[in-house]
Structure formats: C-alpha cells, structure tokens
Short mmCIF file of C-alpha atoms in Angstrom, two decimals:
data_model
loop_
_atom_site.label_atom_id
_atom_site.label_comp_id
_atom_site.label_asym_id
_atom_site.label_seq_id
_atom_site.Cartn_x
_atom_site.Cartn_y
_atom_site.Cartn_z
CA MET I 1 -0.21 -0.32 0.30
CA LYS I 2 1.11 3.70 -0.68
CA PHE I 3 1.42 5.92 1.95
CA LEU I 4 -1.29 8.37 1.28
CA PRO I 5 -0.85 11.61 3.00
CA VAL I 6 -3.53 13.38 5.01
CA VAL I 7 -2.80 16.59 5.24
CA SER I 8 -6.05 18.53 5.38
CA VAL I 9 -7.43 16.24 8.15
CA LEU I 10 -4.23 17.04 10.11
CA PHE I 11 -4.75 21.19 9.26
CA SER I 12 -7.90 20.74 10.52
CA VAL I 13 -6.76 18.72 13.90
CA LEU I 14 -4.89 21.46 14.90
CA LEU I 15 -6.69 24.16 14.10
CA ALA I 16 -9.60 22.45 16.61
CA GLY I 17 -7.21 22.80 19.88
CA PRO I 18 -7.51 21.17 23.00
CA ALA I 19 -10.35 20.38 25.27
CA GLY I 20 -11.06 19.07 28.68
CA ALA I 21 -12.38 15.71 28.80
CA ASP I 22 -14.20 13.51 31.49
CA GLU I 23 -11.57 10.97 31.41
CA THR I 24 -7.93 12.88 31.65
CA CYS I 25 -6.72 10.03 29.22
CA ASN I 26 -9.01 10.62 25.59
CA SER I 27 -7.84 12.39 23.13
CA PRO I 28 -8.02 16.18 23.03
CA TYR I 29 -10.44 15.94 20.51
CA MET I 30 -13.42 14.66 21.60
CA ALA I 31 -16.53 16.24 21.71
CA ASN I 32 -19.82 15.50 23.36
CA LEU I 33 -17.96 15.81 27.24
CA ILE I 34 -19.34 14.72 29.81
CA LYS I 35 -19.37 17.45 32.43
CA GLY I 36 -20.19 15.60 35.70
CA GLN I 37 -21.17 12.05 36.98
CA GLU I 38 -20.81 9.07 34.29
CA ASP I 39 -23.85 7.48 33.99
CA TYR I 40 -21.89 4.27 32.49
CA VAL I 41 -18.40 2.34 32.11
CA HIS I 42 -18.41 -0.08 29.12
CA VAL I 43 -15.47 -2.74 29.63
CA TRP I 44 -14.01 -4.61 26.85
CA THR I 45 -13.37 -8.51 28.00
CA LEU I 46 -11.66 -10.93 27.07
CA GLY I 47 -13.69 -14.07 26.75
CA ILE I 48 -12.10 -17.24 28.14
CA ALA I 49 -13.08 -21.32 27.25
CA GLY I 50 -15.41 -22.48 29.89
CA ILE I 51 -16.42 -18.97 31.32
CA GLY I 52 -20.03 -18.42 30.03
CA ASN I 53 -19.46 -18.59 26.60
CA GLY I 54 -16.22 -18.09 26.10
CA GLN I 55 -16.67 -15.04 23.27
CA ASP I 56 -14.87 -11.60 23.80
CA LYS I 57 -17.55 -8.80 24.87
CA LEU I 58 -18.49 -5.55 25.67
CA VAL I 59 -19.94 -5.05 29.25
CA THR I 60 -21.65 -1.97 30.54
CA ILE I 61 -21.95 -0.66 33.86
CA ASP I 62 -24.27 1.18 35.70
CA VAL I 63 -22.21 3.20 37.79
CA ASN I 64 -24.87 6.42 38.45
CA PRO I 65 -24.85 6.44 42.21
CA ALA I 66 -28.78 7.46 42.07
CA SER I 67 -29.91 4.59 39.85
CA PRO I 68 -31.25 1.62 41.09
CA LYS I 69 -28.71 -0.26 39.05
CA TYR I 70 -25.94 1.35 40.34
CA GLY I 71 -22.83 -1.39 40.43
CA LYS I 72 -24.97 -3.73 38.25
CA VAL I 73 -23.56 -4.95 35.32
CA ILE I 74 -26.71 -3.73 32.27
CA ASN I 75 -25.48 -5.04 29.08
CA SER I 76 -23.52 -7.73 27.77
CA LEU I 77 -23.09 -7.64 23.55
CA SER I 78 -20.91 -10.82 22.69
CA VAL I 79 -18.79 -10.56 19.58
CA PRO I 80 -17.69 -13.46 17.61
CA GLY I 81 -14.94 -15.44 18.98
CA ARG I 82 -12.16 -14.51 21.18
CA GLY I 83 -9.17 -12.91 20.40
CA ASP I 84 -6.93 -11.40 22.50
CA ALA I 85 -9.82 -8.30 23.53
CA HIS I 86 -7.53 -4.68 24.58
CA HIS I 87 -8.17 -1.94 23.79
CA VAL I 88 -10.86 0.97 22.83
CA GLY I 89 -11.24 4.25 21.93
CA PHE I 90 -14.06 7.27 21.24
CA THR I 91 -14.86 8.57 17.62
CA GLU I 92 -14.43 12.66 17.92
CA ASP I 93 -18.27 12.80 18.51
CA ARG I 94 -17.68 10.05 20.88
CA LYS I 95 -21.11 8.46 19.16
CA TYR I 96 -18.65 5.04 18.39
CA LEU I 97 -16.62 3.09 19.86
CA TRP I 98 -13.91 1.49 18.25
CA ALA I 99 -12.94 -2.19 20.01
CA GLY I 100 -9.30 -4.10 19.10
CA ARG I 101 -8.20 -7.18 18.98
CA LEU I 102 -4.24 -8.39 19.72
CA GLN I 103 -4.81 -12.40 18.23
CA ASP I 104 -6.58 -11.65 14.83
CA SER I 105 -6.45 -8.09 14.69
CA LYS I 106 -10.29 -7.36 14.35
CA ILE I 107 -11.45 -4.36 14.85
CA PHE I 108 -15.44 -3.69 16.16
CA VAL I 109 -17.50 -0.86 15.81
CA PHE I 110 -19.88 -0.01 18.15
CA ASP I 111 -22.46 2.51 18.52
CA VAL I 112 -22.16 3.93 21.84
CA GLY I 113 -24.26 6.84 21.74
CA THR I 114 -27.89 6.55 20.44
CA ASP I 115 -28.29 4.03 23.49
CA PRO I 116 -25.56 3.91 25.64
CA ALA I 117 -26.81 1.53 28.08
CA HIS I 118 -27.07 -1.09 24.90
CA PRO I 119 -24.49 -0.83 23.04
CA LYS I 120 -25.17 -2.07 19.12
CA LEU I 121 -22.32 -3.76 17.45
CA VAL I 122 -22.41 -2.10 13.77
CA LYS I 123 -19.33 -2.55 12.05
CA THR I 124 -16.65 -5.23 12.32
CA ILE I 125 -13.37 -4.74 10.19
CA ASN I 126 -11.65 -8.22 8.74
CA ASP I 127 -9.28 -6.71 6.82
CA VAL I 128 -6.86 -5.24 9.15
CA VAL I 129 -4.06 -6.49 8.13
CA ASP I 130 -4.41 -6.52 4.46
CA LYS I 131 -5.30 -2.80 4.09
CA SER I 132 -2.94 -1.49 7.25
CA GLY I 133 0.03 -3.52 6.48
CA TYR I 134 0.04 -4.40 10.55
CA VAL I 135 -0.40 -6.66 13.09
CA GLY I 136 -2.12 -5.95 16.60
CA PRO I 137 -4.81 -3.20 16.52
CA HIS I 138 -3.56 -1.51 20.37
CA THR I 139 -4.41 2.50 20.57
CA PHE I 140 -7.48 3.82 19.12
CA TYR I 141 -6.89 7.93 18.82
CA ALA I 142 -9.64 10.15 17.76
CA LEU I 143 -8.84 12.57 14.95
CA PRO I 144 -11.77 14.80 13.59
CA GLY I 145 -13.37 12.49 10.87
CA ARG I 146 -10.21 10.31 11.49
CA MET I 147 -9.31 7.42 13.72
CA LEU I 148 -5.44 7.07 14.00
CA VAL I 149 -4.75 3.44 15.46
CA GLY I 150 -1.09 2.55 16.83
CA PHE I 151 -0.25 -1.23 16.09
CA LEU I 152 2.32 -3.90 18.06
CA SER I 153 3.43 -6.02 15.38
CA ASN I 154 3.87 -7.49 11.51
CA PRO I 155 2.72 -10.10 9.52
CA ARG I 156 6.28 -10.46 7.58
CA ASP I 157 7.57 -11.88 10.87
CA MET I 158 5.62 -11.18 13.81
CA GLY I 159 7.85 -8.97 15.48
CA GLY I 160 7.93 -5.88 17.13
CA ALA I 161 8.59 -3.63 13.95
CA THR I 162 5.21 -1.85 13.12
CA GLY I 163 3.79 1.45 12.67
CA MET I 164 0.12 3.63 12.39
CA ALA I 165 -2.81 3.70 10.37
CA VAL I 166 -5.18 6.09 9.77
CA TYR I 167 -9.08 5.46 9.25
CA ASN I 168 -11.94 7.25 8.28
CA ASN I 169 -15.08 6.62 10.27
CA LYS I 170 -16.56 4.91 7.97
CA GLY I 171 -13.54 2.55 8.72
CA ASP I 172 -11.29 2.52 5.31
CA VAL I 173 -7.38 2.98 5.63
CA VAL I 174 -6.47 6.15 4.47
CA ALA I 175 -2.87 6.40 5.49
CA ARG I 176 -0.44 4.25 7.35
CA TYR I 177 2.90 5.46 9.13
CA PRO I 178 5.97 3.34 10.27
CA ASN I 179 7.53 3.64 12.99
CA PRO I 180 11.16 4.82 12.19
CA THR I 181 13.76 1.88 11.80
CA ASP I 182 16.79 4.04 11.20
CA LYS I 183 18.78 6.86 13.19
CA ILE I 184 17.81 10.02 13.85
CA GLY I 185 20.46 11.77 15.64
CA ASP I 186 22.45 9.34 17.97
CA VAL I 187 19.41 7.38 18.43
CA GLN I 188 18.50 3.92 16.72
CA GLY I 189 14.91 3.20 15.91
CA ASP I 190 13.75 -0.29 16.95
CA GLY I 191 10.32 0.34 15.09
CA TYR I 192 8.27 -0.85 18.10
CA GLY I 193 4.85 0.33 19.07
CA TYR I 194 2.21 0.92 21.61
CA ASP I 195 0.87 4.02 22.76
CA LEU I 196 0.15 7.33 21.30
CA ALA I 197 -0.90 10.78 22.58
CA ILE I 198 -1.16 14.16 20.90
CA ASN I 199 -0.02 17.87 22.45
CA PRO I 200 -1.68 19.62 19.48
CA GLY I 201 -0.55 23.24 21.21
CA ARG I 202 3.20 21.52 19.81
CA ASN I 203 2.13 19.81 16.89
CA ALA I 204 3.85 17.08 18.97
CA MET I 205 3.08 13.46 19.18
CA LEU I 206 4.63 11.16 21.09
CA THR I 207 4.40 7.26 20.62
CA SER I 208 5.52 4.48 22.96
CA SER I 209 7.11 0.76 22.29
CA PHE I 210 6.41 -2.87 23.38
CA THR I 211 6.62 -5.84 21.85
CA GLY I 212 5.73 -8.17 18.89
CA TYR I 213 3.09 -10.45 18.37
CA THR I 214 5.12 -13.72 19.23
CA ASN I 215 6.30 -12.45 22.94
CA TYR I 216 2.67 -11.02 23.71
CA ARG I 217 0.98 -14.15 22.63
CA THR I 218 4.14 -16.05 24.93
CA ASP I 219 2.88 -17.63 28.22
CA LEU I 220 4.50 -14.63 30.90
CA GLY I 221 6.11 -17.56 32.74
CA LYS I 222 8.14 -19.09 29.52
CA LEU I 223 8.69 -15.53 28.35
CA ILE I 224 10.91 -14.08 31.48
CA LYS I 225 12.77 -17.91 30.97
CA ASP I 226 14.22 -16.63 27.55
CA PRO I 227 16.55 -14.62 27.09
CA ALA I 228 16.75 -14.12 23.40
CA ALA I 229 12.49 -13.19 23.99
CA MET I 230 13.06 -10.86 26.27
CA GLN I 231 15.87 -8.90 24.33
CA LYS I 232 13.05 -8.12 21.54
CA PHE I 233 11.18 -5.45 23.65
CA GLY I 234 10.81 -1.72 22.65
CA ASN I 235 13.53 0.66 23.88
CA THR I 236 12.63 3.41 22.74
CA MET I 237 9.64 6.52 21.86
CA VAL I 238 9.87 8.78 18.75
CA LEU I 239 8.85 12.05 18.29
CA TRP I 240 6.52 13.65 15.62
CA ASP I 241 5.86 16.52 13.61
CA PHE I 242 2.20 15.64 14.22
CA LYS I 243 1.11 18.00 10.99
CA ALA I 244 3.28 15.90 9.20
CA MET I 245 3.00 12.94 10.76
CA LYS I 246 7.05 12.47 10.69
CA PRO I 247 9.90 11.35 13.39
CA GLN I 248 11.85 14.19 14.45
CA GLN I 249 13.26 12.41 17.53
CA ILE I 250 14.18 9.44 18.81
CA PHE I 251 14.77 8.56 22.37
CA SER I 252 16.64 5.82 24.27
CA THR I 253 14.01 5.37 27.06
CA PRO I 254 15.23 1.28 27.96
CA GLY I 255 12.37 -0.85 29.55
CA ALA I 256 9.45 -1.25 27.19
CA PRO I 257 7.93 2.33 27.98
CA LEU I 258 3.83 2.20 27.72
CA GLU I 259 0.97 4.49 28.30
CA VAL I 260 2.01 8.25 27.39
CA ARG I 261 0.21 11.05 29.44
CA TRP I 262 0.52 14.88 28.64
CA SER I 263 -0.09 17.15 31.33
CA GLN I 264 -3.44 18.83 30.19
CA ALA I 265 -2.95 21.95 32.75
CA ALA I 266 -2.64 25.06 31.31
CA GLY I 267 1.19 25.99 30.82
CA ASP I 268 2.00 22.42 30.89
CA ASN I 269 4.59 21.08 27.86
CA TRP I 270 5.60 17.82 28.84
CA ALA I 271 4.12 14.22 28.93
CA ILE I 272 5.24 11.45 31.27
CA THR I 273 5.33 7.18 30.97
CA ALA I 274 6.49 4.31 32.65
CA THR I 275 8.84 1.74 31.10
CA ALA I 276 7.29 -1.71 32.23
CA LEU I 277 10.27 -3.78 32.08
CA THR I 278 12.73 -1.31 34.23
CA SER I 279 10.20 0.34 36.65
CA ARG I 280 11.03 3.75 36.03
CA LEU I 281 8.96 7.16 35.37
CA TRP I 282 10.17 8.95 32.29
CA LEU I 283 9.76 12.62 31.42
CA VAL I 284 9.42 13.98 28.55
CA ARG I 285 9.61 18.46 27.81
CA PRO I 286 11.93 20.65 25.97
CA ASP I 287 15.23 21.82 27.61
CA ALA I 288 16.19 25.71 28.09
CA ASP I 289 16.99 25.75 24.53
CA GLY I 290 13.79 23.98 23.18
CA ARG I 291 14.92 20.52 22.29
CA TRP I 292 13.11 18.00 23.68
CA GLN I 293 14.53 15.37 26.28
CA ALA I 294 13.19 12.42 27.91
CA ARG I 295 14.87 11.77 30.68
CA ASP I 296 14.33 9.01 33.44
CA VAL I 297 12.94 10.97 37.08
CA GLY I 298 12.57 8.09 39.22
CA PRO I 299 11.46 4.64 40.16
CA ILE I 300 8.15 3.15 40.36
CA GLY I 301 8.35 0.58 44.10
CA ASP I 302 11.33 -1.67 44.01
CA PRO I 303 12.78 -1.92 40.36
CA ALA I 304 14.45 -5.20 41.36
CA LYS I 305 11.61 -6.81 42.24
CA THR I 306 9.71 -5.37 38.88
CA PRO I 307 6.39 -4.31 39.71
CA LEU I 308 5.70 -4.40 36.12
CA PRO I 309 4.00 -0.44 35.63
CA VAL I 310 1.31 -1.33 33.35
CA ASP I 311 -1.26 2.06 33.13
CA MET I 312 -1.33 5.41 34.61
CA SER I 313 -3.89 8.30 34.51
CA ILE I 314 -2.23 11.43 35.20
CA THR I 315 -4.81 13.74 37.11
CA ALA I 316 -6.57 16.83 35.30
CA ASP I 317 -4.27 19.42 37.02
CA GLY I 318 -1.30 17.58 35.81
CA LYS I 319 -0.10 17.26 39.66
CA GLY I 320 -0.85 13.87 40.37
CA LEU I 321 -0.19 10.41 38.70
CA TRP I 322 -1.93 7.09 39.62
CA VAL I 323 0.40 4.25 38.39
CA ASN I 324 -0.72 0.49 38.45
CA THR I 325 1.76 -2.11 39.02
CA PHE I 326 0.40 -5.97 37.62
CA MET I 327 2.74 -8.07 39.45
CA ASP I 328 2.28 -6.89 43.23
CA GLY I 329 -1.34 -5.50 42.46
CA LYS I 330 -0.70 -2.24 43.82
CA THR I 331 -2.41 1.21 42.84
CA ARG I 332 -0.07 4.17 43.10
CA LEU I 333 -0.05 8.37 43.31
CA PHE I 334 2.59 10.52 42.80
CA ASP I 335 2.94 13.69 43.07
CA LEU I 336 3.83 15.84 39.86
CA SER I 337 3.85 18.89 41.56
CA ASN I 338 7.55 18.90 40.30
CA PRO I 339 7.54 16.61 37.18
CA GLU I 340 11.12 16.44 37.24
CA ALA I 341 11.08 15.02 41.06
CA PRO I 342 8.12 12.66 41.61
CA ARG I 343 6.90 11.28 44.84
CA GLN I 344 5.10 8.63 46.01
CA VAL I 345 2.62 10.09 48.23
CA TYR I 346 0.24 6.96 48.44
CA GLU I 347 -0.07 3.23 47.81
CA LYS I 348 -2.87 0.22 48.17
CA VAL I 349 -3.30 -3.43 47.25
CA THR I 350 -6.07 -3.32 44.89
CA GLY I 351 -6.27 -6.66 43.70
CA LYS I 352 -3.92 -10.07 43.38
CA HIS I 353 -2.89 -8.22 40.27
CA VAL I 354 -4.49 -5.16 38.57
CA ASN I 355 -3.51 -3.47 35.02
CA MET I 356 -5.96 -0.70 34.10
CA VAL I 357 -7.26 2.49 35.68
CA SER I 358 -9.34 5.02 34.69
CA GLN I 359 -9.96 8.02 36.97
CA SER I 360 -12.53 10.55 36.52
CA TRP I 361 -12.07 14.58 35.33
CA ASP I 362 -12.87 15.76 39.01
CA GLY I 363 -10.72 13.03 40.57
CA LYS I 364 -12.58 11.63 42.68
CA ARG I 365 -13.62 8.20 41.36
CA LEU I 366 -10.88 5.62 40.30
CA TYR I 367 -11.87 2.66 38.07
CA ILE I 368 -9.82 -0.43 38.35
CA THR I 369 -9.37 -3.84 36.29
CA THR I 370 -7.16 -6.96 36.55
CA SER I 371 -6.44 -8.49 32.38
CA LEU I 372 -3.05 -7.67 30.91
CA LEU I 373 -3.16 -10.14 28.39
CA GLU I 374 -4.54 -13.19 28.06
CA HIS I 375 -1.52 -15.45 28.39
CA TRP I 376 0.26 -12.68 30.66
CA ASP I 377 -2.48 -12.99 33.26
CA LEU I 378 -1.20 -14.63 36.97
CA ASP I 379 -4.30 -15.93 38.17
CA ASN I 380 -7.59 -17.39 36.61
CA ASP I 381 -9.90 -16.67 39.58
CA ASP I 382 -9.58 -13.55 40.61
CA HIS I 383 -10.74 -10.81 37.42
CA PHE I 384 -12.82 -8.00 38.69
CA ILE I 385 -13.77 -3.86 38.17
CA LYS I 386 -13.56 -1.85 41.54
CA LEU I 387 -14.74 1.56 41.98
CA TYR I 388 -12.86 3.78 44.35
CA HIS I 389 -13.83 7.17 45.99
CA TRP I 390 -10.55 9.71 46.20
CA ASP I 391 -11.20 12.00 49.29
CA GLY I 392 -7.45 12.94 48.87
CA ARG I 393 -6.38 11.03 51.44
CA GLU I 394 -7.37 7.30 51.39
CA LEU I 395 -8.97 4.96 48.20
CA SER I 396 -12.45 3.29 49.73
CA GLN I 397 -13.92 0.51 47.37
CA GLN I 398 -17.44 1.29 46.59
CA TRP I 399 -18.26 -2.34 44.96
CA LYS I 400 -16.67 -4.89 43.02
CA ILE I 401 -18.00 -7.13 40.35
CA ASP I 402 -16.44 -10.49 39.99
CA PHE I 403 -16.70 -11.51 35.67
CA TYR I 404 -15.77 -14.57 36.39
CA LYS I 405 -18.47 -15.12 38.88
CA GLU I 406 -20.83 -13.44 36.43
CA LYS I 407 -19.54 -15.66 33.83
CA LEU I 408 -18.17 -13.03 31.89
CA GLY I 409 -14.47 -13.15 31.06
CA ARG I 410 -11.57 -11.05 31.95
CA PRO I 411 -12.29 -7.29 31.91
CA HIS I 412 -9.75 -5.06 30.05
CA HIS I 413 -9.95 -1.47 28.72
CA MET I 414 -12.60 1.02 30.03
CA LYS I 415 -14.32 4.02 28.62
CA PHE I 416 -17.24 6.38 30.21
CA SER I 417 -20.39 7.35 28.74
CA ALA I 418 -23.55 9.15 29.72
CA LYS I 419 -27.08 9.40 28.87
CA PRO I 420 -27.99 11.46 26.29
CA ALA I 421 -29.64 14.92 27.09
CA PRO I 422 -33.26 15.21 26.19
CA ASN I 423 -34.63 16.17 23.45
CA VAL I 424 -31.00 16.79 22.14
CA ALA I 425 -30.24 14.88 18.71
CA SER I 426 -26.73 13.54 18.27
CA ILE I 427 -24.66 15.07 15.31
CA ARG I 428 -21.98 13.38 13.78
#
C-alpha cells in the first residue's frame, strides 16, 4: 500500500485545539464531553474458554449512584469468537467506540451514542492486516473524522517493527506510517509501537514501544525464562511532527515504555511514561534551548522486584499520577507538582494483580480492572472491576464486580459514557 497524505485532516486537527475531557487520558479532540457524573462504564472483556459463552464482549455497567442499578452489569454484548480483546477508543463525536483484538487483529465498532446503556455492534473490520499492513491494533485515538490506530506487530515476522494507520470513520484505511527503524541523531530506532498521544499546541505526537505478536502471545512464565525473547522489547519513544506525520527525534527509554500521558494543565508542556520492565518514570519535555529531551525521573516501587507498571492516569491538573503495577497488585499515587522529581505519596493493594486504571475528570472516582493479556494473566479466578472513591487521603472501595462469577471473562480497557441529553439529537 502506498503511503497517503492526510494533510487536510491534520490541519483541521491542529486548528481544533485542545479541549477538556471527562477522562483525563482521552484524545483532546473529543466532543460531547461528560460535564458531571458518568452514567456508564463500558468494559472491553476477554473471552475465556469455559467462562460463560467464552466470547469477547463489551460489558456495560451502571455507575450513577442515583440509579437503582448502581454498580450492576446492565448489558453484555458478545462478538464472535475470542482474540485477545484489548483496547478501545471513542470517535471524536463520542457516538462510536472502536475496539481491537490483538490475536486476530479484528476491529469492532459499537454504537454507544444512541443508547449507551445498550450498545450495538454496527461494523466489524476483518481486513485490518491486509489494508493496514500491520498486526495487533492497540491504541485508538480520535481525530476529526478519523481514527488514528497504533499497532504492535507486523505480518512478516510477527515481531515488534510496526506502525500506525489512519482510518476514516467509515472504517477505511486512508494512510499508514511506519515507526522509524533508522537512526535519528545518535539514537537507533527499533520500529516498535504501543501507545500514542498528541499535544496539539506544540504540534507534537509521542509514541511508545512494547513488543511483537510472538512475545505477547507467549505464556508469561515461559517468556521470562527465554533470554532471547526478553531482548525483543522496545526501548525507545519517538517524537513526531504531527502535522507532517514525520518522526523528528528518537529517545532512548530502556525497558518498554507503555502509556503516554501529556499534562493537560494550562501552560504545561510535558508528558510522562513508565517503563514496564525497568519500573521507571520518564519525563519528556523541552530543555532550556527548546530541544526535546527524555529523562529518567525516578523509580516505581522496587525495580529489582519488577512490579511491572502497566497503566497510569494523570490528574486533570497535571499534579498527580496514578500508576497500577501488575505483579504486586498495587495502585500508587505520585505527586507531580515538580515533574522533574516525582514523589510517591500513597499506595494501596487493590487486587492480587491489577492492570487498567481510569479516573474521573474531577479526580474523585477511580476504576480498576485486572486483566493484562490472555497469556500473561497470573490468576484465573480473581478478575474484577472495582470502583474506588478518592478523598485526597484514602481510596475507599465502593463496589466490586467479579467477572468470573458473572461468567463474563476477564475485564480490560474501560471508557465512560452518559445518557443523551433529553430532546437533543446526536450530530455526526
């Protein structure tokens, strides 16, 4: 496939400017934002043989405290088969939710805007590998009229060299961009991918890196014992000129940097990530001369014990960072008042193992799920979603849903939604 320019789209994105959001880690180009209490949480869930129907599914939970069904599953929509259900992302109008699978590379598009309590599957994209040239759709990032998708692997060797594809909202690929594998400056690109996030005001996009299909589909215990396989993880981040979709700098960030979080506080101009295998926080920001730098700014727990930081959520004011670590089941809070020197101020064991963490924009609610990857999960009988309230001092559990008891599978990525405003038609 030829690489196609999307200049007109990117210009419209840049002109759109950043916006606030009801979750702190969404694309800044989303509209129809939740201004107060979210009504529902949608959970993209891995199907497990012998658990219910064994299929992947989108599970919807009522999370409004005023509802008689508060803290209850109100809908479960299964899709055919199972294929390592992983991440989801809204379109810019928030009407549709795109969901990806890492094994078979299928993408499912759900209508969550018409009736968010009862999403509908409206499209299945089966030709992802053929049309994009990549394997393992991971990150879904809304652009105006487009969806930017970051991938984890490729069909040639099922390794970590990969890239991104731009889809229109109808589900057609309109452009694709390989991650750099050559040198930029004195840093060698490895081509690996994972997350992506955009700072519109600086025309900057950051991408991070993980590992390829062969590794993420291998049993974790077996993988850890394979020295050659453990060398096949990404060790870089890339700074892109977003308008031109061209890599500008490559940063050496050893140990598989995963989620990328830009501070959304006015005047801030930095992003933070965590390296999974080395358990370090890395700060990306310009130096005094305006040259972007990536710097290790501190540990997460005891790196020697490999707590494996897997997800994080930055507070709306950019002064706090929640980090979940998979191996020890802890949720930690870091004070980012000085992002050059993060300071852990709180921790709590929230499960035997935990993965995703999503907080509300007001910082009062924290949702936590357990599953990481189909072949990496450690405990098959402790899979849940929990809601915690944060009062500034302590996390207090409000409710827990046991996904195995409910015969749903293993819960992974979450997104919030709200009831449509009365007598207001959706605009698309």
